[in-house]
PDB file of C-alpha atoms in Angstrom:
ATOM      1  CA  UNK A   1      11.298  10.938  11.679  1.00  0.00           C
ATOM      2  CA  UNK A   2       9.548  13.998  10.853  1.00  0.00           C
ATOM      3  CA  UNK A   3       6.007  13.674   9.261  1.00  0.00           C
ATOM      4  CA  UNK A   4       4.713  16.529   6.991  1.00  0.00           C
ATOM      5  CA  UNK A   5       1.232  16.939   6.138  1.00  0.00           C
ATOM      6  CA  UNK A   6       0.585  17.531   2.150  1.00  0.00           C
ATOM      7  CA  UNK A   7      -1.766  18.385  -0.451  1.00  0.00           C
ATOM      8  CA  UNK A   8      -1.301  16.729  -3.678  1.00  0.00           C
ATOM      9  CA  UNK A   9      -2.532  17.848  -7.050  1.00  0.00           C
ATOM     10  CA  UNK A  10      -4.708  15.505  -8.778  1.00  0.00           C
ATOM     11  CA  UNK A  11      -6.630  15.934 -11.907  1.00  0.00           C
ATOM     12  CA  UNK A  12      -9.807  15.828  -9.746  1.00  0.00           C
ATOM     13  CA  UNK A  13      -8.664  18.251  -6.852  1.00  0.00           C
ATOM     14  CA  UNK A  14      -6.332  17.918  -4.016  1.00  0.00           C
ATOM     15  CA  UNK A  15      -5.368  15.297  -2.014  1.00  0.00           C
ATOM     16  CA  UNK A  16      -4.354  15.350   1.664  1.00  0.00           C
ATOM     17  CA  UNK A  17      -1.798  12.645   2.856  1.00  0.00           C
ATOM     18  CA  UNK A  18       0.980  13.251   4.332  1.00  0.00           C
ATOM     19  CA  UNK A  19       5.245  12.402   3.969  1.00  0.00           C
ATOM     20  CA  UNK A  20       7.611  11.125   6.179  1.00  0.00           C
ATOM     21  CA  UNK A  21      12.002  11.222   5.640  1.00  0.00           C
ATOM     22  CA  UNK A  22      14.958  10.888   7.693  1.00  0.00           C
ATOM     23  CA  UNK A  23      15.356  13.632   9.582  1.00  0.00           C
ATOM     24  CA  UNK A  24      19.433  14.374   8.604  1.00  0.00           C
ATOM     25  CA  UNK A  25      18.441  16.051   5.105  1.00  0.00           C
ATOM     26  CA  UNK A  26      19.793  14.924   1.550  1.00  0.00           C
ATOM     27  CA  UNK A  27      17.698  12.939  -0.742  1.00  0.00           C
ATOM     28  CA  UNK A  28      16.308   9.124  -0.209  1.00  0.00           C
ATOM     29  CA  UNK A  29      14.362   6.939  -2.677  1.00  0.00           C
ATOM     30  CA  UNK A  30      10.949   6.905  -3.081  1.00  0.00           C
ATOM     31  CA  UNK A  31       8.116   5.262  -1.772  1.00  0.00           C
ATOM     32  CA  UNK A  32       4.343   5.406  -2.634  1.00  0.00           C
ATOM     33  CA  UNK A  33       2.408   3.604   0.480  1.00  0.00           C
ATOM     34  CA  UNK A  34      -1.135   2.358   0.056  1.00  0.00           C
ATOM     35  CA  UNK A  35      -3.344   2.972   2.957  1.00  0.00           C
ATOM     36  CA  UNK A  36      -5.792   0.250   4.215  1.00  0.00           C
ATOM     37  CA  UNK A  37      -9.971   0.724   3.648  1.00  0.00           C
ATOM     38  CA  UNK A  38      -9.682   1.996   6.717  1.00  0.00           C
ATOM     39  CA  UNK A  39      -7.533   5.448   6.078  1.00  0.00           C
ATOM     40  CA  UNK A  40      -4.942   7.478   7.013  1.00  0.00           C
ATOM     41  CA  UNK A  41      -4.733   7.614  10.770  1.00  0.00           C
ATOM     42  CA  UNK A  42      -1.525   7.028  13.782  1.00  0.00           C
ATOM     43  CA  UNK A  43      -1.044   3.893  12.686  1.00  0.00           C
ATOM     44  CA  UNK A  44      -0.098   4.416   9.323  1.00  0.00           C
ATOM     45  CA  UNK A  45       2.028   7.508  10.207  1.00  0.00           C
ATOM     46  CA  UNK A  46       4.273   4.598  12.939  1.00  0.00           C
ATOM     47  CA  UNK A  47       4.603   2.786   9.871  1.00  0.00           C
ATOM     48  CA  UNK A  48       5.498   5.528   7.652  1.00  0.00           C
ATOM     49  CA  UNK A  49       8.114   6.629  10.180  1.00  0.00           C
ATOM     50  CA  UNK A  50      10.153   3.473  10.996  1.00  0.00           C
ATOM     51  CA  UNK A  51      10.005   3.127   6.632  1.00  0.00           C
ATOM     52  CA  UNK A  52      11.976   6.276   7.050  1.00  0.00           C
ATOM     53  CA  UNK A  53      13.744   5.563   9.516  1.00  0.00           C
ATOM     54  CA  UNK A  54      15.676   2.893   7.102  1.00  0.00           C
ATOM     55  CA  UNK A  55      16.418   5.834   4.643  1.00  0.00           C
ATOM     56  CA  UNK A  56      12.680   6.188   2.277  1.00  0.00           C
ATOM     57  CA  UNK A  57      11.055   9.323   1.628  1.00  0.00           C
ATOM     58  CA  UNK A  58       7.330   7.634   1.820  1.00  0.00           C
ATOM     59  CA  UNK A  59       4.195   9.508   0.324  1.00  0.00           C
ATOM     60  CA  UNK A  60       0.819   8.695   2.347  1.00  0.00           C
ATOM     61  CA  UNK A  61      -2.334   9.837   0.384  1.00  0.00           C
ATOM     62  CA  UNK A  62      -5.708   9.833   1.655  1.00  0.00           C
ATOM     63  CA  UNK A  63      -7.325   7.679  -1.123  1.00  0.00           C
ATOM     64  CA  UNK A  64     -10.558   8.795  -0.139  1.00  0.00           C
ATOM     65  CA  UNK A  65     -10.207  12.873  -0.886  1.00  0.00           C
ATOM     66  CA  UNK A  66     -13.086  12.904  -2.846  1.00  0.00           C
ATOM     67  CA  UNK A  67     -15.031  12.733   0.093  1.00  0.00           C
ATOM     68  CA  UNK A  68     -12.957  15.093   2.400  1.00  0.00           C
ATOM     69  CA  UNK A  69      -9.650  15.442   4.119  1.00  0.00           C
ATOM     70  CA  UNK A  70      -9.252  12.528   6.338  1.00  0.00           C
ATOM     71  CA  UNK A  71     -10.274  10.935   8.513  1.00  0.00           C
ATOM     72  CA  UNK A  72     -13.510  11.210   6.444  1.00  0.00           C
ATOM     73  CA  UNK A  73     -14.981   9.173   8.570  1.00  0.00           C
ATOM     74  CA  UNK A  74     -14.805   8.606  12.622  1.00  0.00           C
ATOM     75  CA  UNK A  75     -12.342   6.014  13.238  1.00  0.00           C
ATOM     76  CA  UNK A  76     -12.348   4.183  16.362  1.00  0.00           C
ATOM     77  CA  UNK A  77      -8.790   4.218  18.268  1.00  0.00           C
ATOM     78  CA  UNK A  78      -8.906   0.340  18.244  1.00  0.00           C
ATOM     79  CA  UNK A  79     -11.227  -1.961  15.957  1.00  0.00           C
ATOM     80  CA  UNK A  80     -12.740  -4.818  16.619  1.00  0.00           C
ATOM     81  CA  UNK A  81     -15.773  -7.049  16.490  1.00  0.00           C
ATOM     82  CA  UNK A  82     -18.165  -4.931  18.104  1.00  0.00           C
ATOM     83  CA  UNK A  83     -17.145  -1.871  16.068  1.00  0.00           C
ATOM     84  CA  UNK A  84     -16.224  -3.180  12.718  1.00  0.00           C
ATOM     85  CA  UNK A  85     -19.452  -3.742  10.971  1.00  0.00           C
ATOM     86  CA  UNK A  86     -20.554  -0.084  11.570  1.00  0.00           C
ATOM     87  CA  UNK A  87     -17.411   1.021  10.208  1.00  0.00           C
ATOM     88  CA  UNK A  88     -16.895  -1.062   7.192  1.00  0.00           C
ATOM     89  CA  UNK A  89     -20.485   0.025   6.164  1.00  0.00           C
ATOM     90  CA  UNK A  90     -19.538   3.521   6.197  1.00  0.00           C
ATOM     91  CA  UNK A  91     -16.238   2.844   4.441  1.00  0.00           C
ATOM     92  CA  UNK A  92     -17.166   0.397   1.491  1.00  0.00           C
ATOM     93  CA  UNK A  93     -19.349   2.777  -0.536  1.00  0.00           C
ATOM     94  CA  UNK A  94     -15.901   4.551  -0.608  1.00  0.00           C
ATOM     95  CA  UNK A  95     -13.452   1.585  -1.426  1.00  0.00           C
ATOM     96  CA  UNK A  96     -16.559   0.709  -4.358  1.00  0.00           C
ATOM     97  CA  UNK A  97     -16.241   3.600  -5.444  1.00  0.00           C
ATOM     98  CA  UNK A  98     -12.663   4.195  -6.143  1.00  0.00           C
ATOM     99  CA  UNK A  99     -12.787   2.057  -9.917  1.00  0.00           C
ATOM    100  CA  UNK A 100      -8.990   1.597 -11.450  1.00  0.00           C
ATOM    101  CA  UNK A 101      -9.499   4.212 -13.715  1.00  0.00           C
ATOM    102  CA  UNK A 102      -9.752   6.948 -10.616  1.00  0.00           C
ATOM    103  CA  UNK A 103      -7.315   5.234  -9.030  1.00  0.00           C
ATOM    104  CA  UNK A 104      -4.974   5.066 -12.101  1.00  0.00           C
ATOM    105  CA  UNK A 105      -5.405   9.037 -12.538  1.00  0.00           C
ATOM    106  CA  UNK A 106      -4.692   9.383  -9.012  1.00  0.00           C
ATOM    107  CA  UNK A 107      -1.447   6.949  -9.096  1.00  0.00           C
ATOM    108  CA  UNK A 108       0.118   9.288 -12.035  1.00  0.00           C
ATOM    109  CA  UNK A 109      -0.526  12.252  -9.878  1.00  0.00           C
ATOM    110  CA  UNK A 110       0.762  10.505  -6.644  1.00  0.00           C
ATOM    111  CA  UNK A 111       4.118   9.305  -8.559  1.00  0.00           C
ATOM    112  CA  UNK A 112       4.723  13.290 -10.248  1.00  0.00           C
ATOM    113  CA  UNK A 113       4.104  14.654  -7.055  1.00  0.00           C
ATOM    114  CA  UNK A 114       6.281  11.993  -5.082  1.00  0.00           C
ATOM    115  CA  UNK A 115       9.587  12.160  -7.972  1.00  0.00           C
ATOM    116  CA  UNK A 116       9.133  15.977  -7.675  1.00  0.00           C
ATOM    117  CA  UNK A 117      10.232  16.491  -4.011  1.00  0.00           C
ATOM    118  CA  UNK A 118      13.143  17.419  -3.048  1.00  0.00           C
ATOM    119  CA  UNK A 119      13.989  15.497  -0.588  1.00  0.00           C
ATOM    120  CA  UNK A 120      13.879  12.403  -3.281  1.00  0.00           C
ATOM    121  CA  UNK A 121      16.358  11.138  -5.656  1.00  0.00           C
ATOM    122  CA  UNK A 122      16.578  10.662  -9.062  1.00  0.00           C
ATOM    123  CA  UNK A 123      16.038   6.930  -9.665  1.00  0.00           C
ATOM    124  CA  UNK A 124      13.170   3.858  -9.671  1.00  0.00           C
ATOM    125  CA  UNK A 125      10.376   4.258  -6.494  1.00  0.00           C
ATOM    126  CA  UNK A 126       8.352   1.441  -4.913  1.00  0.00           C
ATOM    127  CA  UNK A 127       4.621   1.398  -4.171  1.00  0.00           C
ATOM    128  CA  UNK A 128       3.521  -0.773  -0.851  1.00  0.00           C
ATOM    129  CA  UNK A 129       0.067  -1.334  -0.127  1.00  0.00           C
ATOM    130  CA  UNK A 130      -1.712  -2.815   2.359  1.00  0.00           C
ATOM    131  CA  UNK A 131      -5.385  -4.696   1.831  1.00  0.00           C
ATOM    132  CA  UNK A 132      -7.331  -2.434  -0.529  1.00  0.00           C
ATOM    133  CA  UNK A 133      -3.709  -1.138  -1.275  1.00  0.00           C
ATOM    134  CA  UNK A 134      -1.941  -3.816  -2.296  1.00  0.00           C
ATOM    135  CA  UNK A 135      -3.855  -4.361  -4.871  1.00  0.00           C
ATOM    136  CA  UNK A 136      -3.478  -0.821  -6.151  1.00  0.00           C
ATOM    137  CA  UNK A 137       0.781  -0.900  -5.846  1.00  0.00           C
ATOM    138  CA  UNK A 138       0.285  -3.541  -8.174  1.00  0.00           C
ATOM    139  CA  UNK A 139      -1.550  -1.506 -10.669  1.00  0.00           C
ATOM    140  CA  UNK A 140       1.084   1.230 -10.241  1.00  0.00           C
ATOM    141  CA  UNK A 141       3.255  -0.287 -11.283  1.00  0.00           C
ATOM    142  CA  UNK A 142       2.014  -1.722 -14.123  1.00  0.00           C
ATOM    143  CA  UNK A 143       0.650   1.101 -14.944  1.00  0.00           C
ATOM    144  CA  UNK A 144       4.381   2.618 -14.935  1.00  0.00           C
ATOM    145  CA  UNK A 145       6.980   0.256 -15.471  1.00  0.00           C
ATOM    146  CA  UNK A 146       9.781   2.679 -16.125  1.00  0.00           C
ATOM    147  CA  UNK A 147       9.475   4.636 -12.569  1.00  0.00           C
ATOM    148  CA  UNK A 148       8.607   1.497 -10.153  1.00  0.00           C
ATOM    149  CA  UNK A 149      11.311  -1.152  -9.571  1.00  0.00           C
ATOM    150  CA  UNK A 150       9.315  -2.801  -6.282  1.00  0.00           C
ATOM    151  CA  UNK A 151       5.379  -3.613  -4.972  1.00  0.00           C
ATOM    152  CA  UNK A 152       4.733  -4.983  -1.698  1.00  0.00           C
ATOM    153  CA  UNK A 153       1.420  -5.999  -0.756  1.00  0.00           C
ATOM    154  CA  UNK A 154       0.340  -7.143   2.402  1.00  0.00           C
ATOM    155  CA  UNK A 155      -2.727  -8.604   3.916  1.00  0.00           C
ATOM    156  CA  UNK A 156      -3.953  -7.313  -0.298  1.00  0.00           C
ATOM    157  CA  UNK A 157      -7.074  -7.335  -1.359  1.00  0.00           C
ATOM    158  CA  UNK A 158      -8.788  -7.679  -5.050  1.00  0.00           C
ATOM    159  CA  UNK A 159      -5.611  -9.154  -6.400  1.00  0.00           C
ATOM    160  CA  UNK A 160      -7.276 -12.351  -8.559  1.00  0.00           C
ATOM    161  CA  UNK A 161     -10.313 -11.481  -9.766  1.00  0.00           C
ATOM    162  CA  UNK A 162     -12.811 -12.344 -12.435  1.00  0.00           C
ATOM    163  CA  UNK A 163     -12.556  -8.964 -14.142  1.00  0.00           C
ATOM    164  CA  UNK A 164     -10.657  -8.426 -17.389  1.00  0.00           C
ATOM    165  CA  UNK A 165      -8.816  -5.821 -15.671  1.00  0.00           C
ATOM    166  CA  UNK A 166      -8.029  -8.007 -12.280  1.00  0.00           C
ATOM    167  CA  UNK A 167      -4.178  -6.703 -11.068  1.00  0.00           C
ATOM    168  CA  UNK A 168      -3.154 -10.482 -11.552  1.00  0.00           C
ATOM    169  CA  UNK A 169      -3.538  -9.377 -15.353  1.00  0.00           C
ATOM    170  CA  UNK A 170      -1.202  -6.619 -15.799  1.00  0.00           C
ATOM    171  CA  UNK A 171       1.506  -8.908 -14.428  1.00  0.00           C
ATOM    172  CA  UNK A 172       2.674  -8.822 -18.366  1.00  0.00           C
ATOM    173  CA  UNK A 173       3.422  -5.166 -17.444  1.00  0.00           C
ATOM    174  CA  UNK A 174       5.723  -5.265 -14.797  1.00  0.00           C
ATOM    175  CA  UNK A 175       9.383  -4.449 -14.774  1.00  0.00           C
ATOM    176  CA  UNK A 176       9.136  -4.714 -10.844  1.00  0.00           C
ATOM    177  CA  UNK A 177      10.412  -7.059  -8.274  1.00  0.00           C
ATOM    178  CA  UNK A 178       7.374  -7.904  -6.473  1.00  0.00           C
ATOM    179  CA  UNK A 179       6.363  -9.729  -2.968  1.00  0.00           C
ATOM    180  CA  UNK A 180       2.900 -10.590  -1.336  1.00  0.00           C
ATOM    181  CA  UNK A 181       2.816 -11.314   2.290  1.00  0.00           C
ATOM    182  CA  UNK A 182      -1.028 -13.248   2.380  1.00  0.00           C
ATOM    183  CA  UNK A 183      -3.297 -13.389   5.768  1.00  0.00           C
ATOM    184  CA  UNK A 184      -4.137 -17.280   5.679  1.00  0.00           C
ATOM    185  CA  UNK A 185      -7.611 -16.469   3.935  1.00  0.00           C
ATOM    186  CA  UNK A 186      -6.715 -13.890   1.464  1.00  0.00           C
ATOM    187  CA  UNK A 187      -6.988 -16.154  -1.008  1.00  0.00           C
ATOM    188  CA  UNK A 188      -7.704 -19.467  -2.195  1.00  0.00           C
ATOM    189  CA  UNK A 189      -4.980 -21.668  -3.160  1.00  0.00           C
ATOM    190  CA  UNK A 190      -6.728 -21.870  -6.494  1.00  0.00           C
ATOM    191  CA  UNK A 191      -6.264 -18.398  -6.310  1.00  0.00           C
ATOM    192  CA  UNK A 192      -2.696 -18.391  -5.346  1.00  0.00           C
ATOM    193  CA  UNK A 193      -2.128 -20.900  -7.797  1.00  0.00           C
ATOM    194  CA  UNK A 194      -3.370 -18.425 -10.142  1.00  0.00           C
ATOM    195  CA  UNK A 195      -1.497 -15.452  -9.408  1.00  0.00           C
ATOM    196  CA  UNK A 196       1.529 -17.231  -9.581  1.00  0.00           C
ATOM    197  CA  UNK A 197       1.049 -19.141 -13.007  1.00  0.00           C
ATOM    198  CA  UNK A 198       0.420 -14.984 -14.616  1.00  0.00           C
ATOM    199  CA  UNK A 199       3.702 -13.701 -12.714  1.00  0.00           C
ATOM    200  CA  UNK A 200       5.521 -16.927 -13.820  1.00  0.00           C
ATOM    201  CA  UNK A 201       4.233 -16.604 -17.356  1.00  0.00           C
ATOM    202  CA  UNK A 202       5.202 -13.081 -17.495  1.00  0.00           C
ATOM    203  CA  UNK A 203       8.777 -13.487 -16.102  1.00  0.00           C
ATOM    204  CA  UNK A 204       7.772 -11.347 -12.342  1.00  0.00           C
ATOM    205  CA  UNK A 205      10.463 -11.913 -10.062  1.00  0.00           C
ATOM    206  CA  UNK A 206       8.600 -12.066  -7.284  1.00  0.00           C
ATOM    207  CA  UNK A 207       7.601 -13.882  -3.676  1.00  0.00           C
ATOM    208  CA  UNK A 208       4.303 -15.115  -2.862  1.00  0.00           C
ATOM    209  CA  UNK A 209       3.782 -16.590   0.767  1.00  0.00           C
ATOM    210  CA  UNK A 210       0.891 -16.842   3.150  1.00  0.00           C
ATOM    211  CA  UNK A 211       2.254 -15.885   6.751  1.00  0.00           C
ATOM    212  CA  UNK A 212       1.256 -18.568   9.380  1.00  0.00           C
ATOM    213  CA  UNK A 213      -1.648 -17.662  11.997  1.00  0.00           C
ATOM    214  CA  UNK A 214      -2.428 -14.340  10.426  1.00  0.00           C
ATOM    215  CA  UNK A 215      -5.936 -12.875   9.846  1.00  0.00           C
ATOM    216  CA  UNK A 216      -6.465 -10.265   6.963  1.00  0.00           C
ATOM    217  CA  UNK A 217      -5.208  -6.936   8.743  1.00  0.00           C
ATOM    218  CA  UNK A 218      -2.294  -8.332  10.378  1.00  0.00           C
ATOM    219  CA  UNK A 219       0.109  -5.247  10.285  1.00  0.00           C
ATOM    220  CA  UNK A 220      -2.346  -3.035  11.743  1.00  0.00           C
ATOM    221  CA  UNK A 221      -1.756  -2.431  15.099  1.00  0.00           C
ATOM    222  CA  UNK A 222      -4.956  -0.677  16.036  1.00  0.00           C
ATOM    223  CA  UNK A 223      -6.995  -3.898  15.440  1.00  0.00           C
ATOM    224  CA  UNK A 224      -8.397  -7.033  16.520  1.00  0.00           C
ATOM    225  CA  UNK A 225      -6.535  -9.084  13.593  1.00  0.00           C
ATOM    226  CA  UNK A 226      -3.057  -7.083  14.212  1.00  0.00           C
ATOM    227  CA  UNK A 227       0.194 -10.050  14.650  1.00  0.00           C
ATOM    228  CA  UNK A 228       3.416  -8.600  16.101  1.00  0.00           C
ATOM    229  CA  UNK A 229       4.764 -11.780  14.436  1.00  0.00           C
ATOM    230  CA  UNK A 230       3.359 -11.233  11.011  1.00  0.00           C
ATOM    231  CA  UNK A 231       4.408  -7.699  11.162  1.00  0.00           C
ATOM    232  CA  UNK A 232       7.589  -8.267  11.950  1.00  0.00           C
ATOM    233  CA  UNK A 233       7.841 -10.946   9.154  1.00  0.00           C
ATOM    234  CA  UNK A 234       6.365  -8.202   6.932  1.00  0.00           C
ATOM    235  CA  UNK A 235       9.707  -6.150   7.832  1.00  0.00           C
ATOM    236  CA  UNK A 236      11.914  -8.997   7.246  1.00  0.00           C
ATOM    237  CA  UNK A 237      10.514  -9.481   3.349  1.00  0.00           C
ATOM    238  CA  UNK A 238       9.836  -5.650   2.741  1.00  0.00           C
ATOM    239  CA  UNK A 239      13.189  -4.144   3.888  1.00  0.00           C
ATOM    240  CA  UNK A 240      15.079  -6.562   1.711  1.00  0.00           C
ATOM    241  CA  UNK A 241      13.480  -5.859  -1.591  1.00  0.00           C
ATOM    242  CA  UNK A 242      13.458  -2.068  -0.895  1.00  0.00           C
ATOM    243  CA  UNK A 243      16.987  -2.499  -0.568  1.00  0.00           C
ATOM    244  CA  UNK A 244      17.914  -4.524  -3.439  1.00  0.00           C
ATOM    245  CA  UNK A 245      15.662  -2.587  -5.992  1.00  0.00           C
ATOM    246  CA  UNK A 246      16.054   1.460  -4.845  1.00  0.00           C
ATOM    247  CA  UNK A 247      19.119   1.230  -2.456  1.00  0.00           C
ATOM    248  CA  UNK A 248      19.380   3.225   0.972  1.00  0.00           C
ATOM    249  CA  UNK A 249      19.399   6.784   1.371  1.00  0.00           C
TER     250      UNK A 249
END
């Protein structure tokens, strides 16, 4: 699938990221993916690609622009204990950094740019996020209910909180079918329990299940908590809803 590299207008600058679409033309549905705290980088672009590859145009941004094209920081070609604490330190000022409110402006930018291309048909898109990411798909969409029909988040991170603005409390805002695919520690089942009761309350039809032996970072090939099982279970939930809620291309 071909990838294209992008810059993406945003009411604070551009945005790198980059695109990947079947490579036989015409237009597909839409598909806004989340990055990890960890950035754009090969793994994300293999995931990108086999999304394509099952007829998605699928928009990558680097959520981290502010701070320079990415990688904006050095990123190790596989992480894993003995590099990970270095990294994260360098990275967290960044995820701190990016409050809901940038990351709101951002989404409306991300979505305009992503409805505008071409290669994308008219209809609902999807967001997909993974950790840090997850979270955010959420807020997409409830952010715009009218343009996303599906949110996947996997391995998600920051999803019940104790702020007034947690993502578990825009679930009243959703139009969108929604699934969460949970490392065994993501949460608490007190806070599982929670999510659910605000989807349930606000009529979410959605799927919430923590896959079996699975660390947080399990679709991530290029680290120490990757599972080819939980990835491929990650497939088996998120080609489904894509299906039902923005067709094939």
């Amino acid at each position: 699938m071909p990838i294209k590299t992008l810059q993406i207008p945003t009411p604070d600058g551009l945005a790198d990221g980059f695109a990947a679409f079947p490579e036989h033309g015409g237009q597909h549905p839409g598909v806004l993916l989340y990055m990890d705290a960890i950035g754009l980088r090969p793994v994300l672009e293999e995931t990108a690609r086999e999304l394509a590859g099952h007829g998605y145009y699928v928009l990558v941004p680097n959520l981290f622009y502010r701070y320079g094209p990415a990688p904006v920081v050095e990123v190790p070609g596989f992480i894993g204990q003995e590099n990970r604490v270095e990294l994260f330190g360098q990275l967290m000022p960044m995820v701190d950094a990016l409050t809901p409110e940038l990351a709101l402006r951002d989404a409306g930018a991300y979505l305009a740019f992503l409805t505008s291309q071409p290669e994308v048909g008219a209809g609902p898109v999807g967001t997909v996020g993974y950790c840090m990411g997850g979270g955010l798909a959420m807020r997409t969409a409830a952010a715009h209910p009218e343009l996303v029909a599906a949110v996947a988040g996997f391995h998600p991170g920051g999803l019940v909180t104790d702020a007034p603005d947690s993502p578990h409390r825009l679930a009243a805002k959703l139009t969108a079918e929604v699934h969460f695919g949970l490392a065994e520690h993501d949460l608490t089942p007190e806070g599982i329990a929670e999510l659910g009761r605000a989807l349930d309350a606000a009529g979410v039809d959605y799927s919430c299940e923590v896959y079996p032996g699975t660390l947080h970072g399990f679709t991530m090939a290029d680290t120490a908590a990757f599972s080819p099982a939980g990835m491929q279970r990650h497939w088996e939930r998120l080609l489904p809803l894509l299906g039902r809620t923005l067709g094939k291309g």
